[in-house]
Coordinates of C-alpha atoms in Angstrom, one line a residue:
M1 CA -63.7 44.3 -42.0
F2 CA -64.0 41.1 -39.4
F3 CA -61.3 38.5 -39.4
R4 CA -62.0 35.5 -36.7
F5 CA -59.1 33.4 -35.2
T6 CA -58.9 31.1 -32.0
A7 CA -56.1 31.9 -29.8
V8 CA -53.1 29.4 -28.6
S9 CA -51.2 31.6 -26.3
Q10 CA -51.9 34.1 -24.1
T11 CA -50.2 36.9 -25.7
H12 CA -50.6 37.2 -29.7
T13 CA -49.0 40.0 -31.8
I14 CA -51.4 41.1 -35.2
E15 CA -49.6 42.7 -37.6
I16 CA -51.6 44.6 -40.8
D17 CA -49.0 45.3 -44.0
P18 CA -50.4 47.7 -46.5
V19 CA -49.7 46.1 -50.1
G20 CA -50.6 46.8 -53.7
S21 CA -51.8 50.0 -55.1
G22 CA -53.0 51.9 -52.5
A23 CA -50.7 50.7 -50.0
G24 CA -49.3 54.3 -49.5
S25 CA -52.6 55.8 -49.0
L26 CA -53.9 53.2 -46.1
D27 CA -53.9 54.3 -42.4
A28 CA -55.0 51.2 -41.1
V29 CA -56.3 50.7 -37.2
V30 CA -56.7 47.2 -36.0
V31 CA -59.3 46.3 -33.2
V32 CA -59.4 43.4 -31.6
Y33 CA -62.8 42.1 -30.1
S34 CA -63.9 39.1 -27.4
G35 CA -67.8 37.5 -27.9
S36 CA -69.9 35.0 -29.5
S37 CA -70.8 36.7 -32.7
C38 CA -69.7 40.0 -34.5
F39 CA -72.9 41.3 -33.0
A40 CA -72.3 40.9 -29.4
L41 CA -68.5 42.5 -29.1
N42 CA -66.3 43.3 -26.4
E43 CA -63.4 45.7 -27.7
E44 CA -60.3 44.1 -25.8
A45 CA -57.5 46.3 -27.6
C46 CA -56.6 48.8 -30.3
E47 CA -53.8 50.2 -32.2
D48 CA -53.1 52.9 -34.8
T49 CA -50.2 53.0 -36.8
P50 CA -48.0 55.9 -35.4
G51 CA -46.3 56.3 -39.0
G52 CA -49.7 56.8 -40.5
Q53 CA -50.4 56.2 -44.3
G54 CA -48.8 53.2 -45.5
G55 CA -47.2 52.3 -42.4
T56 CA -47.3 48.9 -40.5
T57 CA -49.7 48.5 -37.7
I58 CA -48.6 46.0 -34.7
L59 CA -50.7 45.0 -31.8
T60 CA -49.4 43.1 -29.1
H61 CA -52.1 41.9 -26.3
N62 CA -51.2 40.1 -23.5
G63 CA -54.6 38.4 -22.0
F64 CA -55.6 35.9 -24.5
T65 CA -57.6 32.8 -22.8
I66 CA -56.3 29.9 -25.0
G67 CA -58.7 27.9 -26.8
E68 CA -61.1 31.0 -26.7
E69 CA -62.2 32.6 -30.4
Y70 CA -61.7 36.4 -31.2
W71 CA -62.4 38.9 -33.6
I72 CA -60.3 41.4 -35.7
R73 CA -61.5 44.5 -37.4
V74 CA -59.0 46.7 -39.6
Y75 CA -60.5 49.8 -41.0
D76 CA -58.8 52.8 -42.8
W77 CA -58.9 56.2 -40.6
C78 CA -59.1 58.4 -43.6
S79 CA -56.3 60.5 -42.7
A80 CA -56.2 61.2 -46.5
G81 CA -59.5 61.0 -47.8
N82 CA -62.2 58.3 -47.9
V83 CA -59.9 55.5 -49.0
T84 CA -62.1 52.1 -49.1
N85 CA -60.1 50.1 -51.6
G86 CA -56.4 49.5 -49.8
S87 CA -55.3 46.3 -49.7
F88 CA -53.1 44.8 -46.4
E89 CA -51.9 41.4 -45.4
I90 CA -52.9 40.6 -41.5
C91 CA -50.8 38.0 -39.7
I92 CA -51.0 36.6 -36.4
T93 CA -48.1 35.2 -34.4
H94 CA -47.4 33.8 -30.8
E95 CA -44.2 32.9 -29.2
N96 CA -43.8 29.2 -28.6
S97 CA -45.2 28.0 -25.1
E98 CA -43.0 26.4 -22.7
D99 CA -43.6 23.5 -20.8
I100 CA -41.2 21.5 -18.1
T101 CA -42.4 17.6 -17.7
V102 CA -41.2 14.7 -15.8
Q103 CA -40.4 11.5 -18.3
S104 CA -38.8 8.0 -18.3
I105 CA -39.2 7.0 -14.5
S106 CA -37.0 3.9 -13.8
S107 CA -38.9 0.9 -12.7
L108 CA -39.2 0.2 -9.1
Q109 CA -38.6 -3.0 -7.0
P110 CA -41.7 -5.1 -6.1
S111 CA -41.2 -4.3 -2.3
Y112 CA -38.5 -2.7 0.2
T113 CA -38.0 -2.8 3.8
P114 CA -37.7 0.0 6.5
G115 CA -34.1 0.8 6.7
Q116 CA -33.3 0.4 2.7
T117 CA -32.9 3.0 0.3
I118 CA -35.0 3.5 -3.2
A119 CA -33.1 4.4 -6.1
I120 CA -34.8 6.5 -8.8
N121 CA -34.0 7.5 -12.1
C122 CA -36.2 9.9 -14.3
E123 CA -35.9 13.1 -17.0
Q124 CA -36.7 16.5 -16.5
C125 CA -37.7 17.9 -19.8
Y126 CA -38.2 21.2 -21.7
S127 CA -40.3 22.2 -24.3
G128 CA -40.2 25.5 -25.7
S129 CA -38.2 28.1 -27.7
T130 CA -35.6 29.4 -25.0
P131 CA -32.4 28.0 -25.4
E132 CA -30.5 26.6 -22.2
L133 CA -28.3 29.6 -21.4
D134 CA -31.4 31.7 -21.1
L135 CA -33.0 29.4 -18.8
P136 CA -32.8 29.2 -15.1
N137 CA -31.7 25.4 -14.0
P138 CA -35.0 24.2 -12.5
N139 CA -35.0 22.4 -9.5
I140 CA -36.8 18.8 -9.3
I141 CA -37.4 16.8 -6.0
A142 CA -38.5 13.5 -5.3
Y143 CA -40.2 12.4 -2.4
L144 CA -41.2 9.4 -0.6
S145 CA -44.7 9.9 0.9
T146 CA -48.0 8.2 2.3
S147 CA -50.0 10.1 -0.3
C148 CA -49.3 11.8 -4.1
D149 CA -49.2 14.9 -1.4
P150 CA -45.3 16.3 -0.6
A151 CA -46.7 17.6 2.1
D152 CA -47.3 13.7 3.9
A153 CA -43.4 13.0 2.7
L154 CA -41.1 10.7 4.9
D155 CA -37.9 11.4 2.8
S156 CA -36.7 13.7 0.0
D157 CA -34.0 14.3 -2.3
N158 CA -33.7 17.1 -5.0
E159 CA -31.5 18.0 -8.3
S160 CA -31.5 20.7 -10.6
S161 CA -30.9 20.5 -14.6
G162 CA -29.7 22.7 -17.2
I163 CA -32.3 22.3 -19.8
G164 CA -33.8 24.3 -22.8
S165 CA -34.5 24.4 -26.8
D166 CA -31.3 23.2 -27.4
D167 CA -30.9 20.5 -24.6
E168 CA -34.6 19.5 -24.3
C169 CA -34.2 16.5 -21.2
N170 CA -31.8 16.0 -18.2
Q171 CA -31.7 12.7 -16.6
E172 CA -31.9 13.2 -12.8
N173 CA -31.0 10.5 -10.0
F174 CA -32.6 10.0 -6.4
A175 CA -32.0 7.8 -3.5
L176 CA -35.3 8.1 -0.9
D177 CA -34.4 6.5 2.6
I178 CA -37.0 4.5 4.0
P179 CA -37.2 5.2 7.8
L180 CA -37.0 2.6 10.6
G181 CA -39.9 2.0 12.0
T182 CA -42.2 2.6 8.7
P183 CA -45.2 0.1 8.7
A184 CA -45.8 -2.0 5.8
G185 CA -48.0 -1.0 3.3
T186 CA -48.5 1.1 0.0
Y187 CA -46.5 4.3 -0.4
Y188 CA -45.8 7.1 -3.3
I189 CA -42.8 8.0 -5.0
V190 CA -44.1 11.6 -5.9
I191 CA -41.4 13.5 -8.3
V192 CA -42.0 17.4 -9.1
A193 CA -40.5 19.0 -11.8
D194 CA -39.8 22.8 -11.4
A195 CA -40.6 22.5 -8.0
N196 CA -39.6 26.4 -7.3
D197 CA -41.6 27.9 -10.1
E198 CA -38.3 29.2 -11.7
V199 CA -39.7 29.0 -15.2
E200 CA -43.2 30.4 -16.3
E201 CA -44.9 27.9 -18.0
G202 CA -47.3 28.4 -20.9
S203 CA -49.5 25.6 -19.9
G204 CA -49.7 26.4 -16.3
E205 CA -48.2 24.1 -13.6
N206 CA -50.5 21.3 -13.9
N207 CA -48.4 18.5 -15.5
N208 CA -45.0 18.6 -13.6
T209 CA -46.0 16.3 -11.0
E210 CA -45.6 12.1 -11.6
C211 CA -46.8 9.9 -8.6
V212 CA -46.0 6.2 -8.6
P213 CA -46.9 3.5 -5.7
V214 CA -44.5 1.6 -4.1
T215 CA -44.7 -1.5 -1.6
I216 CA -42.8 -1.2 1.7
G217 CA -42.9 -4.7 3.5
C218 CA -41.3 -6.2 6.5
T219 CA -38.1 -8.0 7.4
T220 CA -38.8 -11.2 9.2
P221 CA -37.3 -11.6 12.5
A222 CA -34.6 -14.0 13.0
V223 CA -34.6 -16.1 15.9
P224 CA -31.1 -17.9 16.4
T225 CA -31.4 -21.5 16.5
P226 CA -29.1 -23.1 19.1
G227 CA -27.1 -25.9 17.9
F228 CA -28.1 -29.9 18.1
R229 CA -26.0 -30.5 21.1
Q230 CA -26.9 -27.3 23.2
C231 CA -30.4 -28.1 23.8
L232 CA -30.1 -27.7 27.3
M233 CA -30.6 -24.2 29.1
P234 CA -30.6 -23.7 32.9
W235 CA -33.4 -22.6 34.5
P236 CA -33.3 -19.5 36.2
I237 CA -32.5 -20.1 40.0
D238 CA -35.6 -17.9 41.1
G239 CA -37.6 -20.2 38.4
S240 CA -39.5 -16.8 37.4
A241 CA -38.5 -16.2 33.8
I242 CA -36.9 -17.5 31.0
P243 CA -34.6 -15.2 28.8
L244 CA -35.6 -15.2 25.0
E245 CA -33.5 -13.2 22.3
W246 CA -34.4 -12.3 18.6
N247 CA -33.1 -10.1 15.8
P248 CA -35.1 -6.4 15.7
V249 CA -37.1 -6.0 12.6
P250 CA -37.0 -2.4 11.0
G251 CA -40.5 -0.8 11.2
A252 CA -41.9 -2.9 14.2
V253 CA -42.6 -0.9 17.4
G254 CA -44.2 -3.9 19.1
Y255 CA -43.3 -8.2 19.1
R256 CA -45.5 -11.0 20.0
L257 CA -44.0 -13.9 21.3
R258 CA -46.1 -17.3 20.5
V259 CA -44.7 -19.7 23.0
G260 CA -45.6 -23.2 24.1
I261 CA -45.0 -26.6 24.6
Y262 CA -45.1 -29.6 21.7
P263 CA -47.2 -29.1 19.4
Y264 CA -46.5 -25.7 18.9
E265 CA -49.8 -24.5 17.2
A266 CA -51.2 -24.8 21.0
G267 CA -48.6 -22.2 22.2
I268 CA -49.2 -19.8 24.6
F269 CA -49.4 -16.0 23.5
I270 CA -47.6 -13.6 25.3
D271 CA -47.3 -9.9 23.9
V272 CA -44.0 -8.1 24.6
G273 CA -43.2 -4.1 23.8
A274 CA -45.6 -1.7 22.7
G275 CA -43.1 0.7 22.3
D276 CA -39.7 2.0 20.5
C277 CA -38.2 -0.8 18.2
Y278 CA -35.3 -2.5 20.1
A279 CA -32.2 -2.4 18.4
G280 CA -31.3 -5.7 20.4
T281 CA -34.0 -7.6 21.1
S282 CA -35.1 -9.8 24.1
Y283 CA -37.4 -10.8 26.9
S284 CA -37.6 -12.9 30.0
V285 CA -40.6 -15.0 29.4
P286 CA -42.5 -16.2 32.5
A287 CA -42.1 -19.6 33.8
L288 CA -45.1 -21.3 32.5
F289 CA -43.2 -24.5 31.2
T290 CA -42.7 -27.8 32.9
T291 CA -39.0 -28.6 33.2
G292 CA -38.0 -31.1 30.9
I293 CA -40.8 -30.8 28.5
P294 CA -39.3 -29.2 24.8
C295 CA -40.3 -25.7 24.2
Y296 CA -41.0 -24.0 21.2
W297 CA -41.3 -20.4 20.3
S298 CA -41.4 -17.6 17.4
V299 CA -41.7 -13.8 17.1
S300 CA -43.8 -11.7 15.2
A301 CA -43.4 -7.8 14.6
F302 CA -46.2 -5.6 14.8
G303 CA -46.4 -2.1 13.3
E304 CA -48.1 1.0 15.4
C305 CA -51.3 0.2 14.0
G306 CA -51.4 -3.2 16.0
N307 CA -51.1 -5.1 12.5
E308 CA -48.9 -7.9 12.0
L309 CA -45.8 -7.2 9.8
C310 CA -44.7 -10.8 9.7
Q311 CA -43.4 -13.8 11.8
S312 CA -40.3 -15.7 12.4
A313 CA -40.0 -19.2 12.3
Y314 CA -40.7 -21.5 15.4
S315 CA -36.9 -22.0 17.2
A316 CA -35.5 -25.4 17.6
P317 CA -36.6 -27.3 20.7
R318 CA -35.3 -26.0 23.9
Y319 CA -34.9 -27.9 27.3
F320 CA -34.9 -26.2 30.6
S321 CA -33.3 -27.4 33.9
F322 CA -33.2 -25.9 37.7
P323 CA -29.5 -25.3 38.6
P324 CA -28.6 -27.0 41.6
V325 CA -29.7 -25.4 45.0
V326 CA -28.0 -26.0 48.1
L327 CA -30.5 -26.3 51.3
P328 CA -28.9 -25.7 54.6
G329 CA -30.6 -28.2 56.3
N330 CA -30.2 -28.2 60.1
G331 CA -28.6 -25.0 60.3
T332 CA -25.4 -23.4 59.0
T333 CA -23.6 -23.2 62.4
I334 CA -21.4 -26.0 63.8
C335 CA -22.3 -26.2 67.9
D336 CA -20.5 -28.4 70.2
G337 CA -18.6 -30.6 67.6
E338 CA -21.5 -31.0 65.7
S339 CA -21.6 -31.0 61.6
A340 CA -23.8 -28.7 59.2
E341 CA -25.9 -31.4 56.7
L342 CA -26.3 -29.6 53.6
S343 CA -28.1 -31.2 50.7
L344 CA -29.4 -30.6 46.9
E345 CA -32.7 -29.6 46.4
T346 CA -34.5 -31.9 43.8
F347 CA -33.4 -31.2 40.2
W348 CA -34.7 -32.3 37.1
V349 CA -32.6 -32.4 33.6
V350 CA -34.3 -33.9 30.6
D351 CA -36.7 -36.8 29.8
A352 CA -34.3 -39.2 28.4
P353 CA -31.8 -41.7 29.9
G354 CA -28.5 -40.1 31.2
T355 CA -26.5 -39.4 34.4
N356 CA -26.2 -36.6 37.0
S357 CA -23.2 -36.4 39.1
A358 CA -22.6 -33.9 41.7
Q359 CA -19.7 -32.3 43.2
W360 CA -19.3 -30.2 46.2
Y361 CA -16.9 -27.2 46.5
R362 CA -15.6 -25.6 49.8
D363 CA -14.4 -21.6 49.5
G364 CA -14.3 -22.8 45.7
V365 CA -11.9 -26.0 46.2
A366 CA -13.4 -29.4 45.3
I367 CA -13.7 -31.9 48.3
P368 CA -12.5 -35.2 47.2
G369 CA -14.9 -37.7 47.3
A370 CA -17.9 -35.5 48.0
T371 CA -20.0 -36.4 45.4
G372 CA -23.4 -37.3 46.8
G373 CA -26.7 -35.5 47.5
T374 CA -25.6 -34.4 50.9
Y375 CA -22.8 -33.4 52.5
A376 CA -21.8 -32.9 56.5
A377 CA -20.0 -29.6 56.6
T378 CA -17.7 -29.8 59.6
Q379 CA -15.5 -26.9 58.9
S380 CA -16.4 -23.1 58.1
G381 CA -16.6 -22.0 54.8
G382 CA -18.8 -21.2 51.9
Y383 CA -20.1 -24.5 50.2
S384 CA -21.5 -24.8 46.8
V385 CA -22.3 -27.5 44.3
V386 CA -21.5 -28.1 40.3
L387 CA -23.6 -30.9 38.7
T388 CA -22.7 -32.9 35.3
F389 CA -25.4 -34.3 33.0
T390 CA -24.2 -37.1 30.6
G391 CA -25.4 -39.6 28.3
S392 CA -28.9 -38.1 27.2
L393 CA -30.0 -39.0 23.7
W394 CA -31.3 -35.4 23.3
C395 CA -27.9 -33.7 24.6
P396 CA -25.2 -36.3 23.9
D397 CA -22.5 -33.5 25.1
P398 CA -21.8 -33.2 28.8
V399 CA -23.9 -30.3 30.5
V400 CA -22.6 -28.5 33.3
L401 CA -25.2 -26.6 35.6
G402 CA -24.1 -24.7 38.5
P403 CA -22.3 -23.3 40.5
S404 CA -25.0 -23.4 42.8
N405 CA -25.7 -20.7 45.2
I406 CA -23.3 -20.7 48.2
V407 CA -24.1 -21.6 52.0
Q408 CA -21.8 -20.4 54.5
V409 CA -21.2 -22.2 57.4
V410 CA -19.6 -20.6 60.8
E411 CA -17.8 -22.6 63.2
D412 CA -19.4 -22.4 67.1
N413 CA -15.9 -20.8 68.7
L414 CA -16.6 -17.3 67.9
D415 CA -17.3 -14.9 70.2
T416 CA -18.2 -11.8 68.4
D417 CA -19.3 -9.5 71.2
G418 CA -17.0 -10.9 73.9
D419 CA -19.4 -12.1 76.7
G420 CA -18.3 -15.4 76.8
V421 CA -21.2 -16.9 74.8
P422 CA -20.5 -18.0 71.8
N423 CA -22.5 -17.0 68.7
C424 CA -24.0 -20.5 67.8
T425 CA -26.0 -20.1 71.3
D426 CA -26.0 -16.4 71.7
N427 CA -29.3 -15.1 71.0
C428 CA -27.5 -11.5 70.4
P429 CA -24.2 -12.6 68.9
N430 CA -23.3 -9.0 68.1
V431 CA -24.2 -7.3 71.6
A432 CA -22.6 -8.2 75.1
G433 CA -25.3 -10.0 77.0
Q434 CA -28.5 -11.8 76.1
I435 CA -32.3 -11.3 75.4
G436 CA -33.2 -9.5 79.1
S437 CA -29.8 -8.8 80.3
P438 CA -29.2 -5.1 81.8
C439 CA -27.6 -2.8 80.0
D440 CA -27.5 1.1 79.5
D441 CA -29.0 3.0 76.3
L442 CA -27.1 6.1 77.4
D443 CA -30.6 8.0 78.1
A444 CA -30.7 9.7 81.4
C445 CA -34.6 9.6 81.2
T446 CA -35.2 5.7 81.0
T447 CA -35.0 3.3 83.7
G448 CA -34.7 -0.6 83.8
E449 CA -32.8 -0.6 80.6
E450 CA -32.4 -4.7 79.3
L451 CA -32.0 -6.0 75.8
D452 CA -34.9 -6.5 74.1
A453 CA -35.9 -9.3 71.7
N454 CA -34.3 -7.5 69.0
C455 CA -30.9 -7.3 71.3
Q456 CA -31.6 -3.5 71.5
C457 CA -31.2 -1.8 74.9
V458 CA -34.3 -0.3 75.7
G459 CA -35.9 1.2 79.1
T460 CA -38.7 2.8 80.5
P461 CA -38.9 6.4 80.0
D462 CA -38.8 8.8 83.8
N463 CA -40.2 11.8 83.6
T464 CA -40.2 12.7 87.1
D465 CA -40.5 16.7 87.6
T466 CA -40.0 17.2 91.1
D467 CA -39.4 21.1 90.5
G468 CA -42.5 21.4 88.1
D469 CA -40.6 23.4 85.7
S470 CA -41.8 21.0 83.0
V471 CA -38.0 19.9 82.6
P472 CA -37.8 15.9 83.7
D473 CA -35.5 15.7 86.7
C474 CA -32.9 13.2 84.3
S475 CA -32.4 16.6 81.8
D476 CA -33.3 19.1 84.6
D477 CA -29.7 21.1 85.7
C478 CA -31.5 22.0 88.6
P479 CA -34.2 18.9 89.6
N480 CA -34.8 20.7 92.8
V481 CA -35.6 24.5 91.9
A482 CA -37.6 25.8 88.9
G483 CA -35.3 26.8 86.2
Q484 CA -31.8 25.8 84.6
I485 CA -28.4 26.7 85.5
G486 CA -28.8 30.7 84.3
S487 CA -32.5 30.8 84.4
P488 CA -33.5 34.4 86.1
C489 CA -34.4 34.5 89.8
D490 CA -34.7 36.6 92.7
D491 CA -32.5 36.4 95.7
L492 CA -34.3 38.8 97.8
D493 CA -31.3 41.0 98.6
A494 CA -32.4 44.7 97.4
C495 CA -28.8 45.2 96.8
T496 CA -27.9 42.8 94.2
T497 CA -28.9 42.9 90.2
G498 CA -29.1 40.1 87.7
D499 CA -30.2 37.4 89.8
E500 CA -29.9 34.2 88.1
L501 CA -29.2 30.2 89.0
D502 CA -25.5 29.4 89.1
A503 CA -23.9 26.1 88.7
N504 CA -24.9 25.1 92.3
C505 CA -28.5 25.9 91.5
Q506 CA -28.2 28.9 93.9
C507 CA -29.8 32.1 93.4
V508 CA -27.0 34.6 93.0
G509 CA -26.8 38.2 91.9
T510 CA -24.0 41.2 91.5
P511 CA -23.9 43.6 94.5
D512 CA -24.8 47.2 93.7
N513 CA -23.4 49.4 95.7
T514 CA -24.2 52.8 94.2
D515 CA -24.5 55.3 97.0
T516 CA -26.3 58.7 95.3
D517 CA -26.1 61.0 98.5
G518 CA -22.5 60.1 99.4
D519 CA -23.4 59.4 102.7
S520 CA -21.7 55.4 102.9
V521 CA -25.1 54.2 102.9
P522 CA -25.8 52.4 99.3
D523 CA -29.1 53.5 97.8
C524 CA -30.2 50.4 97.9
S525 CA -30.8 50.5 101.8
D526 CA -30.5 54.3 102.2
D527 CA -34.0 55.7 103.3
C528 CA -33.1 58.9 101.9
P529 CA -30.8 57.8 98.8
N530 CA -30.7 61.3 97.4
V531 CA -30.2 63.2 101.0
A532 CA -27.3 62.6 103.3
G533 CA -28.7 60.5 106.2
Q534 CA -31.2 58.7 107.3
I535 CA -34.9 59.5 108.5
G536 CA -34.4 61.2 112.0
S537 CA -31.1 62.1 111.5
P538 CA -30.2 65.5 112.4
C539 CA -29.8 68.7 109.8
D540 CA -30.4 72.0 109.3
D541 CA -33.2 73.2 108.1
L542 CA -31.6 76.8 107.4
D543 CA -34.3 78.5 109.5
A544 CA -32.8 80.1 112.5
C545 CA -36.4 80.0 114.1
T546 CA -36.1 76.5 114.7
T547 CA -34.5 73.7 116.7
G548 CA -34.1 70.0 116.9
D549 CA -34.2 70.0 113.1
E550 CA -34.1 66.2 111.7
L551 CA -35.4 64.3 108.5
D552 CA -38.3 63.4 108.6
A553 CA -40.4 60.4 106.5
G554 CA -41.1 62.8 103.7
V555 CA -37.4 63.3 103.7
N556 CA -37.9 66.7 104.5
A557 CA -36.4 68.7 107.5
S558 CA -38.7 69.2 110.2
A559 CA -38.4 71.4 113.8
R560 CA -40.2 72.9 116.3
R561 CA -40.7 76.8 115.7
I562 CA -39.7 79.4 118.2
I563 CA -40.1 82.7 117.9
P564 CA -38.8 85.5 120.5
I565 CA -41.5 88.3 121.5
R566 CA -39.5 90.8 119.6
M567 CA -40.0 89.1 116.6
V568 CA -43.6 89.1 117.3
T569 CA -43.7 92.5 117.6
A570 CA -41.6 93.2 114.5
C571 CA -44.5 90.9 112.8
L572 CA -47.2 93.0 113.5
T573 CA -45.4 96.0 112.7
A574 CA -44.9 94.7 109.3
L575 CA -48.5 93.6 108.8
T576 CA -49.8 97.1 109.8
T577 CA -47.6 99.5 108.1
A578 CA -48.8 101.0 104.7
R579 CA -46.4 99.4 101.9
T580 CA -45.6 101.0 98.6
F581 CA -45.8 98.2 95.5
A582 CA -44.5 98.5 92.2
G583 CA -46.6 98.5 89.2
Q584 CA -49.6 100.0 87.7
I585 CA -53.5 100.2 88.7
G586 CA -54.6 96.6 88.0
S587 CA -51.0 95.1 88.6
R588 CA -50.7 91.8 90.5
C589 CA -49.6 92.1 94.2
E590 CA -49.4 90.6 97.9
D591 CA -51.5 92.3 100.3
L592 CA -49.8 89.9 102.7
D593 CA -53.4 88.6 103.9
A594 CA -54.1 85.2 103.7
C595 CA -57.6 85.9 103.6
T596 CA -57.9 87.5 100.3
T597 CA -57.6 86.3 96.9
G598 CA -56.8 88.0 93.5
D599 CA -54.5 90.8 95.1
E600 CA -54.2 93.8 92.7
L601 CA -53.1 97.8 92.9
D602 CA -56.5 99.8 93.1
A603 CA -56.9 102.9 92.0
N604 CA -55.2 104.3 95.2
C605 CA -51.9 102.4 94.3
Q606 CA -53.0 99.9 97.2
C607 CA -52.6 96.0 97.0
V608 CA -55.9 95.0 97.5
G609 CA -57.6 91.6 97.5
T610 CA -61.0 90.0 97.5
P611 CA -62.3 88.6 101.1
D612 CA -62.3 84.9 101.1
N613 CA -64.7 83.8 104.2
T614 CA -64.6 80.2 103.1
D615 CA -65.4 77.9 106.7
T616 CA -65.3 74.6 106.2
D617 CA -65.4 73.6 109.9
G618 CA -68.3 75.9 110.6
D619 CA -66.8 77.4 113.6
S620 CA -67.0 81.1 112.5
V621 CA -63.4 81.3 111.8
P622 CA -62.5 81.5 108.0
D623 CA -60.4 78.7 106.8
C624 CA -57.7 81.2 105.6
S625 CA -57.3 82.2 109.4
D626 CA -58.5 79.0 110.9
D627 CA -55.3 76.9 112.4
C628 CA -57.6 73.8 112.0
P629 CA -60.3 74.5 109.0
N630 CA -61.3 71.3 109.3
V631 CA -61.9 70.8 113.0
A632 CA -64.2 73.4 115.1
G633 CA -62.0 75.5 117.2
R634 CA -58.4 76.8 116.4
L635 CA -54.8 77.8 117.8
P636 CA -54.1 81.0 119.5
E637 CA -52.9 83.3 117.3
R638 CA -51.4 83.9 113.4
C639 CA -48.9 86.7 112.2
G640 CA -49.5 86.7 108.3
S641 CA -48.9 83.3 106.8
D642 CA -46.7 82.6 109.7
R643 CA -48.0 80.4 112.7
F644 CA -46.2 81.0 116.4
T645 CA -46.9 80.7 119.8
L646 CA -47.0 84.0 121.8
R647 CA -45.0 83.2 125.4

């Protein structure tokens, strides 16, 4: 059997209770289907009674779509035969749907200005079946935003509510600050209930937010209005600018001044600033006006997009006048009893009847009777003037202008540099001498020094370099000798070392008395530094067969060799006597024959060499026995390797 119902919640409970005479035999099974008709169904859930026949069958299914139609089928499981006439009751239930909403938002003012605080009251309300103690306290947040999206918020405030089925609504209070600098325009108060999604709402979160528009305007800048009797304003001494001031405008990032003469509708526009909002606002307007003509001005505040937020009223008329200015006239030095003629620059106050009076001062003290437009100063000091303007229709009260600038007057008896010429006629009052006077610039490398037009001592550079060592004579320790004191040099004395120029520019070295051979002659001047004596000195060559031994140029002992007859005989005998040699066959030996080479013991143990018959000079005498191997001819006789003369 099929039943049909429409879901009103995501979760429904379906209960089947057997009733009547067949109640004890019914084993009910309940099945839930989705679909458009009973011929096109999809099973969603199924439940059989665990207790069997006569028991209650309960199916709880979470997954229904609210508003969709569903089908329920109930049948007997046939656990006790084919029971078809069992009676039962079917009950479909669901829990109450929970929902949180924003209600009762308080009325807002027509407009707010930057820097103000917006106060908001509202209620956060709950609908559902859960009491307050069983619910978390849902958070509620209020935003001041440029749109209905909290992500665009300029400021926010939050509260939390203890609400539930037993306390459905709770009032919340918020305070939202409008930041300074906020441009004028339409903004939004966005209130989000259950902002942190602490309560799972059956209807979703789509009805938790309320968005209410609010207007933020502009505070008109206030231009201070002077009293009627303060209408006269001193013009800046340099005539370059006029200071104006106004109160800051919250939300403004720039200002424009409308400044001009009467009628002010034809004023000149001057832009002022385009950056931060001024805490205390002022501006120096270029001097665009003629003195004495009334000036009007107002201020407009601008937002960051260049839109004009608001404009002040025009100021009361202002009149400007130059302060007095003292001119030096013929100079400020008193020379030879003359006076310094001081005068006032032309000044203008207002275009109305009135009286100007002057008072001259010397070093801040009023000069009796000095009330005219000029003054002849006969004493040194600082002179200034104060003007007083009275009797004007526009400015009935006295207006004091000044004091003026101070002009210093100096007497001529001062001689600062002590050169006998007073300062008043001295073209170099702080340096002894006059322009062109000789002087000393303390620079050794200049000549012809004299004071120039700037009273500076200047000379002509002198780059003479007598010794050619690239150091000008003017800064050269030794101008006539190449190098400086301490430079290395050569004193041409072999017996000195470390030669350098001394304080007298002389090349001087340290004496070197080393005497290696101990013959009392220093090595530096010793012909034979390693052998006692000099070339030609007598010596002993330790050869008994020589006489007249002396040191030769090669530092060797040389002598004439004298050999007695008996020694010749002994020599010849030695050359012809057989000799016995130590060693083996093939061992090296000496056959005492200068005309052989490669001497070695032969098979008979005789020392035998290979004859060397080289004859360089071609005189048929081998070089080995030729007294003059490179010249044809020879000396008398030879004994072995020793030459001697037979007498």
